[in-house]
Structures are given as C-alpha cells and as structure tokens.
C-alpha cells in the first residue's frame, strides 16, 4: 500500500513444499513422507504452478498488498 501512490504493486508468494532440485536430492521415501503432509493435493508442488501464480499476479492489476500462500493448505503443527 505504501507504494501504490507511485503505481507500484507489491505481492508475495509464500510457497510450501515444491519439487525443486534441492528436494530431488532427498531420498524418495523422505520426499514421499513430506508430500503426504500436504492436505490437498497431497503431493509436492510443481515449479510450473509457482510460475502460473506469478503470471496470474502480473496479469491481475487489482492484486496488491497481498501474500498468497501456495502450499496445498499445509500448516505447521502446534508444538
């Protein structure tokens, strides 16, 4: 909101667990266990899905001042 007077929009994507090269370095069972913690869809995110959301943010001029979670409803468990 602070930059809106200058015509600058600010949005952020808060990603969950994505199938990245770093994740691909983990053992398959660990990756499967992590994916199983995602409520729906119960899998790791695809980098193309992140890119799609980024493009949607760019294309929609009404989005501004938002943090958008892209995590399949994954939440940290209370300690």
PDB file of N, CA and C in Angstrom:
ATOM      1  N   UNK A   1       0.810  -1.197   0.000  1.00  0.00           N
ATOM      2  CA  UNK A   1       0.000   0.000   0.000  1.00  0.00           C
ATOM      3  C   UNK A   1       0.849   1.255   0.000  1.00  0.00           C
ATOM      4  N   UNK A   2       2.004   1.185   0.623  1.00  0.00           N
ATOM      5  CA  UNK A   2       2.858   2.373   0.721  1.00  0.00           C
ATOM      6  C   UNK A   2       3.304   2.890  -0.642  1.00  0.00           C
ATOM      7  N   UNK A   3       3.457   1.998  -1.603  1.00  0.00           N
ATOM      8  CA  UNK A   3       3.963   2.388  -2.917  1.00  0.00           C
ATOM      9  C   UNK A   3       2.855   2.587  -3.954  1.00  0.00           C
ATOM     10  N   UNK A   4       1.606   2.392  -3.547  1.00  0.00           N
ATOM     11  CA  UNK A   4       0.509   2.480  -4.516  1.00  0.00           C
ATOM     12  C   UNK A   4       0.389   3.872  -5.132  1.00  0.00           C
ATOM     13  N   UNK A   5       0.743   4.905  -4.384  1.00  0.00           N
ATOM     14  CA  UNK A   5       0.687   6.257  -4.938  1.00  0.00           C
ATOM     15  C   UNK A   5       1.647   6.427  -6.107  1.00  0.00           C
ATOM     16  N   UNK A   6       2.664   5.566  -6.156  1.00  0.00           N
ATOM     17  CA  UNK A   6       3.630   5.607  -7.256  1.00  0.00           C
ATOM     18  C   UNK A   6       3.288   4.611  -8.359  1.00  0.00           C
ATOM     19  N   UNK A   7       2.146   3.927  -8.209  1.00  0.00           N
ATOM     20  CA  UNK A   7       1.737   2.941  -9.210  1.00  0.00           C
ATOM     21  C   UNK A   7       2.490   1.629  -9.095  1.00  0.00           C
ATOM     22  N   UNK A   8       3.046   1.366  -7.924  1.00  0.00           N
ATOM     23  CA  UNK A   8       3.812   0.133  -7.719  1.00  0.00           C
ATOM     24  C   UNK A   8       2.984  -0.835  -6.887  1.00  0.00           C
ATOM     25  N   UNK A   9       2.767  -2.013  -7.428  1.00  0.00           N
ATOM     26  CA  UNK A   9       2.059  -3.073  -6.701  1.00  0.00           C
ATOM     27  C   UNK A   9       3.085  -4.004  -6.073  1.00  0.00           C
ATOM     28  N   UNK A  10       2.753  -4.517  -4.897  1.00  0.00           N
ATOM     29  CA  UNK A  10       3.634  -5.455  -4.214  1.00  0.00           C
ATOM     30  C   UNK A  10       2.807  -6.660  -3.780  1.00  0.00           C
ATOM     31  N   UNK A  11       3.200  -7.822  -4.246  1.00  0.00           N
ATOM     32  CA  UNK A  11       2.588  -9.082  -3.836  1.00  0.00           C
ATOM     33  C   UNK A  11       3.705 -10.080  -3.572  1.00  0.00           C
ATOM     34  N   UNK A  12       3.429 -11.026  -2.710  1.00  0.00           N
ATOM     35  CA  UNK A  12       4.416 -12.058  -2.397  1.00  0.00           C
ATOM     36  C   UNK A  12       3.749 -13.428  -2.481  1.00  0.00           C
ATOM     37  N   UNK A  13       4.533 -14.411  -2.854  1.00  0.00           N
ATOM     38  CA  UNK A  13       4.067 -15.799  -2.866  1.00  0.00           C
ATOM     39  C   UNK A  13       4.789 -16.514  -1.731  1.00  0.00           C
ATOM     40  N   UNK A  14       4.008 -17.155  -0.856  1.00  0.00           N
ATOM     41  CA  UNK A  14       4.559 -17.930   0.251  1.00  0.00           C
ATOM     42  C   UNK A  14       4.442 -19.413  -0.132  1.00  0.00           C
ATOM     43  N   UNK A  15       5.507 -19.974  -0.691  1.00  0.00           N
ATOM     44  CA  UNK A  15       5.404 -21.355  -1.184  1.00  0.00           C
ATOM     45  C   UNK A  15       5.522 -22.382  -0.065  1.00  0.00           C
ATOM     46  N   UNK A  16       4.887 -23.513  -0.290  1.00  0.00           N
ATOM     47  CA  UNK A  16       5.029 -24.658   0.602  1.00  0.00           C
ATOM     48  C   UNK A  16       6.145 -25.548   0.094  1.00  0.00           C
ATOM     49  N   UNK A  17       5.891 -26.835   0.077  1.00  0.00           N
ATOM     50  CA  UNK A  17       6.888 -27.819  -0.358  1.00  0.00           C
ATOM     51  C   UNK A  17       6.805 -28.010  -1.866  1.00  0.00           C
ATOM     52  N   UNK A  18       7.901 -27.709  -2.545  1.00  0.00           N
ATOM     53  CA  UNK A  18       7.936 -27.810  -4.005  1.00  0.00           C
ATOM     54  C   UNK A  18       9.001 -28.800  -4.445  1.00  0.00           C
ATOM     55  N   UNK A  19       8.739 -29.437  -5.556  1.00  0.00           N
ATOM     56  CA  UNK A  19       9.657 -30.422  -6.136  1.00  0.00           C
ATOM     57  C   UNK A  19      10.773 -29.677  -6.868  1.00  0.00           C
ATOM     58  N   UNK A  20      11.762 -29.257  -6.099  1.00  0.00           N
ATOM     59  CA  UNK A  20      12.890 -28.495  -6.624  1.00  0.00           C
ATOM     60  C   UNK A  20      14.130 -29.384  -6.671  1.00  0.00           C
ATOM     61  N   UNK A  21      15.196 -28.945  -7.318  1.00  0.00           N
ATOM     62  CA  UNK A  21      16.424 -29.746  -7.310  1.00  0.00           C
ATOM     63  C   UNK A  21      16.905 -30.091  -5.896  1.00  0.00           C
ATOM     64  N   UNK A  22      16.720 -29.176  -4.942  1.00  0.00           N
ATOM     65  CA  UNK A  22      17.119 -29.469  -3.570  1.00  0.00           C
ATOM     66  C   UNK A  22      16.305 -30.640  -3.010  1.00  0.00           C
ATOM     67  N   UNK A  23      15.002 -30.631  -3.248  1.00  0.00           N
ATOM     68  CA  UNK A  23      14.143 -31.726  -2.768  1.00  0.00           C
ATOM     69  C   UNK A  23      14.464 -33.028  -3.491  1.00  0.00           C
ATOM     70  N   UNK A  24      14.822 -32.942  -4.760  1.00  0.00           N
ATOM     71  CA  UNK A  24      15.126 -34.147  -5.526  1.00  0.00           C
ATOM     72  C   UNK A  24      16.382 -34.835  -5.005  1.00  0.00           C
ATOM     73  N   UNK A  25      17.198 -34.101  -4.237  1.00  0.00           N
ATOM     74  CA  UNK A  25      18.391 -34.689  -3.640  1.00  0.00           C
ATOM     75  C   UNK A  25      18.093 -35.524  -2.401  1.00  0.00           C
ATOM     76  N   UNK A  26      16.866 -35.440  -1.899  1.00  0.00           N
ATOM     77  CA  UNK A  26      16.481 -36.227  -0.730  1.00  0.00           C
ATOM     78  C   UNK A  26      16.105 -37.642  -1.151  1.00  0.00           C
ATOM     79  N   UNK A  27      16.208 -38.599  -0.230  1.00  0.00           N
ATOM     80  CA  UNK A  27      15.748 -39.959  -0.548  1.00  0.00           C
ATOM     81  C   UNK A  27      14.261 -39.955  -0.907  1.00  0.00           C
ATOM     82  N   UNK A  28      13.876 -40.841  -1.803  1.00  0.00           N
ATOM     83  CA  UNK A  28      12.486 -40.875  -2.279  1.00  0.00           C
ATOM     84  C   UNK A  28      11.492 -41.049  -1.139  1.00  0.00           C
ATOM     85  N   UNK A  29      11.816 -41.867  -0.150  1.00  0.00           N
ATOM     86  CA  UNK A  29      10.895 -42.077   0.972  1.00  0.00           C
ATOM     87  C   UNK A  29      10.680 -40.793   1.761  1.00  0.00           C
ATOM     88  N   UNK A  30      11.724 -40.008   1.929  1.00  0.00           N
ATOM     89  CA  UNK A  30      11.601 -38.721   2.632  1.00  0.00           C
ATOM     90  C   UNK A  30      10.706 -37.785   1.828  1.00  0.00           C
ATOM     91  N   UNK A  31      10.908 -37.746   0.532  1.00  0.00           N
ATOM     92  CA  UNK A  31      10.064 -36.898  -0.327  1.00  0.00           C
ATOM     93  C   UNK A  31       8.610 -37.336  -0.257  1.00  0.00           C
ATOM     94  N   UNK A  32       8.375 -38.645  -0.286  1.00  0.00           N
ATOM     95  CA  UNK A  32       7.005 -39.166  -0.191  1.00  0.00           C
ATOM     96  C   UNK A  32       6.373 -38.814   1.152  1.00  0.00           C
ATOM     97  N   UNK A  33       7.158 -38.928   2.233  1.00  0.00           N
ATOM     98  CA  UNK A  33       6.643 -38.594   3.559  1.00  0.00           C
ATOM     99  C   UNK A  33       6.302 -37.109   3.652  1.00  0.00           C
ATOM    100  N   UNK A  34       7.148 -36.252   3.090  1.00  0.00           N
ATOM    101  CA  UNK A  34       6.858 -34.819   3.081  1.00  0.00           C
ATOM    102  C   UNK A  34       5.593 -34.520   2.274  1.00  0.00           C
ATOM    103  N   UNK A  35       5.485 -35.133   1.107  1.00  0.00           N
ATOM    104  CA  UNK A  35       4.306 -34.920   0.254  1.00  0.00           C
ATOM    105  C   UNK A  35       3.032 -35.354   0.965  1.00  0.00           C
ATOM    106  N   UNK A  36       3.112 -36.401   1.763  1.00  0.00           N
ATOM    107  CA  UNK A  36       1.937 -36.916   2.477  1.00  0.00           C
ATOM    108  C   UNK A  36       1.434 -35.938   3.540  1.00  0.00           C
ATOM    109  N   UNK A  37       2.263 -34.976   3.947  1.00  0.00           N
ATOM    110  CA  UNK A  37       1.829 -33.990   4.945  1.00  0.00           C
ATOM    111  C   UNK A  37       0.998 -32.868   4.336  1.00  0.00           C
ATOM    112  N   UNK A  38       0.970 -32.772   3.028  1.00  0.00           N
ATOM    113  CA  UNK A  38       0.205 -31.721   2.345  1.00  0.00           C
ATOM    114  C   UNK A  38      -1.253 -32.187   2.261  1.00  0.00           C
ATOM    115  N   UNK A  39      -2.213 -31.413   2.832  1.00  0.00           N
ATOM    116  CA  UNK A  39      -3.606 -31.858   2.844  1.00  0.00           C
ATOM    117  C   UNK A  39      -4.212 -32.119   1.461  1.00  0.00           C
ATOM    118  N   UNK A  40      -4.156 -31.151   0.557  1.00  0.00           N
ATOM    119  CA  UNK A  40      -4.731 -31.368  -0.778  1.00  0.00           C
ATOM    120  C   UNK A  40      -4.207 -30.324  -1.746  1.00  0.00           C
ATOM    121  N   UNK A  41      -3.688 -30.750  -2.863  1.00  0.00           N
ATOM    122  CA  UNK A  41      -3.410 -32.133  -3.229  1.00  0.00           C
ATOM    123  C   UNK A  41      -2.194 -32.654  -2.466  1.00  0.00           C
ATOM    124  N   UNK A  42      -2.246 -33.899  -2.092  1.00  0.00           N
ATOM    125  CA  UNK A  42      -1.215 -34.499  -1.245  1.00  0.00           C
ATOM    126  C   UNK A  42       0.007 -34.876  -2.073  1.00  0.00           C
ATOM    127  N   UNK A  43       0.774 -33.846  -2.426  1.00  0.00           N
ATOM    128  CA  UNK A  43       1.971 -34.027  -3.250  1.00  0.00           C
ATOM    129  C   UNK A  43       2.828 -32.780  -3.130  1.00  0.00           C
ATOM    130  N   UNK A  44       4.029 -32.855  -3.643  1.00  0.00           N
ATOM    131  CA  UNK A  44       4.880 -31.672  -3.702  1.00  0.00           C
ATOM    132  C   UNK A  44       4.397 -30.774  -4.835  1.00  0.00           C
ATOM    133  N   UNK A  45       4.593 -29.492  -4.667  1.00  0.00           N
ATOM    134  CA  UNK A  45       4.217 -28.555  -5.711  1.00  0.00           C
ATOM    135  C   UNK A  45       5.150 -28.652  -6.914  1.00  0.00           C
ATOM    136  N   UNK A  46       4.630 -28.284  -8.057  1.00  0.00           N
ATOM    137  CA  UNK A  46       5.389 -28.270  -9.302  1.00  0.00           C
ATOM    138  C   UNK A  46       5.847 -26.831  -9.556  1.00  0.00           C
ATOM    139  N   UNK A  47       7.110 -26.609  -9.903  1.00  0.00           N
ATOM    140  CA  UNK A  47       7.561 -25.240 -10.176  1.00  0.00           C
ATOM    141  C   UNK A  47       6.694 -24.505 -11.206  1.00  0.00           C
ATOM    142  N   UNK A  48       6.089 -25.228 -12.141  1.00  0.00           N
ATOM    143  CA  UNK A  48       5.199 -24.583 -13.115  1.00  0.00           C
ATOM    144  C   UNK A  48       3.981 -23.960 -12.434  1.00  0.00           C
ATOM    145  N   UNK A  49       3.540 -24.563 -11.317  1.00  0.00           N
ATOM    146  CA  UNK A  49       2.404 -23.996 -10.586  1.00  0.00           C
ATOM    147  C   UNK A  49       2.784 -22.676  -9.926  1.00  0.00           C
ATOM    148  N   UNK A  50       4.007 -22.581  -9.429  1.00  0.00           N
ATOM    149  CA  UNK A  50       4.506 -21.321  -8.881  1.00  0.00           C
ATOM    150  C   UNK A  50       4.548 -20.260  -9.981  1.00  0.00           C
ATOM    151  N   UNK A  51       5.092 -20.637 -11.136  1.00  0.00           N
ATOM    152  CA  UNK A  51       5.182 -19.703 -12.264  1.00  0.00           C
ATOM    153  C   UNK A  51       3.799 -19.249 -12.713  1.00  0.00           C
ATOM    154  N   UNK A  52       2.834 -20.165 -12.703  1.00  0.00           N
ATOM    155  CA  UNK A  52       1.467 -19.824 -13.105  1.00  0.00           C
ATOM    156  C   UNK A  52       0.878 -18.780 -12.160  1.00  0.00           C
ATOM    157  N   UNK A  53       1.096 -18.951 -10.855  1.00  0.00           N
ATOM    158  CA  UNK A  53       0.590 -17.963  -9.905  1.00  0.00           C
ATOM    159  C   UNK A  53       1.286 -16.618 -10.103  1.00  0.00           C
ATOM    160  N   UNK A  54       2.598 -16.632 -10.323  1.00  0.00           N
ATOM    161  CA  UNK A  54       3.320 -15.378 -10.562  1.00  0.00           C
ATOM    162  C   UNK A  54       2.738 -14.655 -11.785  1.00  0.00           C
ATOM    163  N   UNK A  55       2.449 -15.397 -12.839  1.00  0.00           N
ATOM    164  CA  UNK A  55       1.867 -14.791 -14.036  1.00  0.00           C
ATOM    165  C   UNK A  55       0.469 -14.248 -13.753  1.00  0.00           C
ATOM    166  N   UNK A  56      -0.308 -14.962 -12.956  1.00  0.00           N
ATOM    167  CA  UNK A  56      -1.652 -14.503 -12.596  1.00  0.00           C
ATOM    168  C   UNK A  56      -1.579 -13.195 -11.815  1.00  0.00           C
ATOM    169  N   UNK A  57      -0.623 -13.095 -10.899  1.00  0.00           N
ATOM    170  CA  UNK A  57      -0.446 -11.850 -10.142  1.00  0.00           C
ATOM    171  C   UNK A  57      -0.128 -10.694 -11.089  1.00  0.00           C
ATOM    172  N   UNK A  58       0.745 -10.942 -12.043  1.00  0.00           N
ATOM    173  CA  UNK A  58       1.116  -9.903 -13.013  1.00  0.00           C
ATOM    174  C   UNK A  58      -0.087  -9.501 -13.851  1.00  0.00           C
ATOM    175  N   UNK A  59      -0.872 -10.487 -14.284  1.00  0.00           N
ATOM    176  CA  UNK A  59      -1.995 -10.226 -15.178  1.00  0.00           C
ATOM    177  C   UNK A  59      -3.178  -9.543 -14.503  1.00  0.00           C
ATOM    178  N   UNK A  60      -3.306  -9.681 -13.179  1.00  0.00           N
ATOM    179  CA  UNK A  60      -4.463  -9.124 -12.482  1.00  0.00           C
ATOM    180  C   UNK A  60      -4.081  -7.818 -11.783  1.00  0.00           C
ATOM    181  N   UNK A  61      -4.436  -6.674 -12.360  1.00  0.00           N
ATOM    182  CA  UNK A  61      -3.997  -5.390 -11.812  1.00  0.00           C
ATOM    183  C   UNK A  61      -4.645  -5.035 -10.475  1.00  0.00           C
ATOM    184  N   UNK A  62      -5.679  -5.757 -10.065  1.00  0.00           N
ATOM    185  CA  UNK A  62      -6.328  -5.444  -8.795  1.00  0.00           C
ATOM    186  C   UNK A  62      -5.608  -6.076  -7.603  1.00  0.00           C
ATOM    187  N   UNK A  63      -4.752  -7.065  -7.855  1.00  0.00           N
ATOM    188  CA  UNK A  63      -3.990  -7.669  -6.764  1.00  0.00           C
ATOM    189  C   UNK A  63      -2.901  -6.713  -6.312  1.00  0.00           C
ATOM    190  N   UNK A  64      -2.900  -6.416  -5.025  1.00  0.00           N
ATOM    191  CA  UNK A  64      -1.896  -5.510  -4.476  1.00  0.00           C
ATOM    192  C   UNK A  64      -1.846  -5.693  -2.966  1.00  0.00           C
ATOM    193  N   UNK A  65      -0.656  -5.674  -2.415  1.00  0.00           N
ATOM    194  CA  UNK A  65      -0.500  -5.744  -0.972  1.00  0.00           C
ATOM    195  C   UNK A  65      -0.895  -7.076  -0.382  1.00  0.00           C
ATOM    196  N   UNK A  66      -0.635  -8.158  -1.098  1.00  0.00           N
ATOM    197  CA  UNK A  66      -1.062  -9.478  -0.638  1.00  0.00           C
ATOM    198  C   UNK A  66       0.104 -10.445  -0.539  1.00  0.00           C
ATOM    199  N   UNK A  67      -0.016 -11.354   0.418  1.00  0.00           N
ATOM    200  CA  UNK A  67       0.851 -12.525   0.499  1.00  0.00           C
ATOM    201  C   UNK A  67      -0.047 -13.715   0.193  1.00  0.00           C
ATOM    202  N   UNK A  68       0.264 -14.428  -0.865  1.00  0.00           N
ATOM    203  CA  UNK A  68      -0.570 -15.547  -1.310  1.00  0.00           C
ATOM    204  C   UNK A  68       0.145 -16.848  -0.986  1.00  0.00           C
ATOM    205  N   UNK A  69      -0.516 -17.677  -0.174  1.00  0.00           N
ATOM    206  CA  UNK A  69       0.043 -18.986   0.175  1.00  0.00           C
ATOM    207  C   UNK A  69      -0.188 -19.941  -0.986  1.00  0.00           C
ATOM    208  N   UNK A  70       0.841 -20.677  -1.332  1.00  0.00           N
ATOM    209  CA  UNK A  70       0.752 -21.690  -2.390  1.00  0.00           C
ATOM    210  C   UNK A  70       1.328 -22.970  -1.798  1.00  0.00           C
ATOM    211  N   UNK A  71       0.499 -23.626  -0.982  1.00  0.00           N
ATOM    212  CA  UNK A  71       1.030 -24.707  -0.163  1.00  0.00           C
ATOM    213  C   UNK A  71       0.096 -25.892   0.039  1.00  0.00           C
ATOM    214  N   UNK A  72      -0.983 -25.980  -0.722  1.00  0.00           N
ATOM    215  CA  UNK A  72      -1.901 -27.109  -0.570  1.00  0.00           C
ATOM    216  C   UNK A  72      -2.515 -27.183   0.821  1.00  0.00           C
ATOM    217  N   UNK A  73      -2.657 -26.054   1.494  1.00  0.00           N
ATOM    218  CA  UNK A  73      -3.225 -25.937   2.844  1.00  0.00           C
ATOM    219  C   UNK A  73      -2.319 -26.500   3.929  1.00  0.00           C
ATOM    220  N   UNK A  74      -1.031 -26.658   3.652  1.00  0.00           N
ATOM    221  CA  UNK A  74      -0.074 -27.152   4.642  1.00  0.00           C
ATOM    222  C   UNK A  74       0.115 -26.103   5.734  1.00  0.00           C
ATOM    223  N   UNK A  75       0.057 -26.531   6.977  1.00  0.00           N
ATOM    224  CA  UNK A  75       0.280 -25.651   8.123  1.00  0.00           C
ATOM    225  C   UNK A  75       1.212 -26.352   9.087  1.00  0.00           C
ATOM    226  N   UNK A  76       1.993 -25.565   9.798  1.00  0.00           N
ATOM    227  CA  UNK A  76       2.865 -26.115  10.823  1.00  0.00           C
ATOM    228  C   UNK A  76       2.011 -26.632  11.980  1.00  0.00           C
ATOM    229  N   UNK A  77       2.362 -27.785  12.502  1.00  0.00           N
ATOM    230  CA  UNK A  77       1.642 -28.315  13.656  1.00  0.00           C
ATOM    231  C   UNK A  77       2.055 -27.537  14.902  1.00  0.00           C
ATOM    232  N   UNK A  78       1.075 -27.308  15.816  1.00  0.00           N
ATOM    233  CA  UNK A  78       1.430 -26.624  17.067  1.00  0.00           C
ATOM    234  C   UNK A  78       2.450 -27.452  17.850  1.00  0.00           C
ATOM    235  N   UNK A  79       3.319 -26.770  18.549  1.00  0.00           N
ATOM    236  CA  UNK A  79       4.342 -27.514  19.309  1.00  0.00           C
ATOM    237  C   UNK A  79       3.870 -27.866  20.699  1.00  0.00           C
TER     238      UNK A  79
END
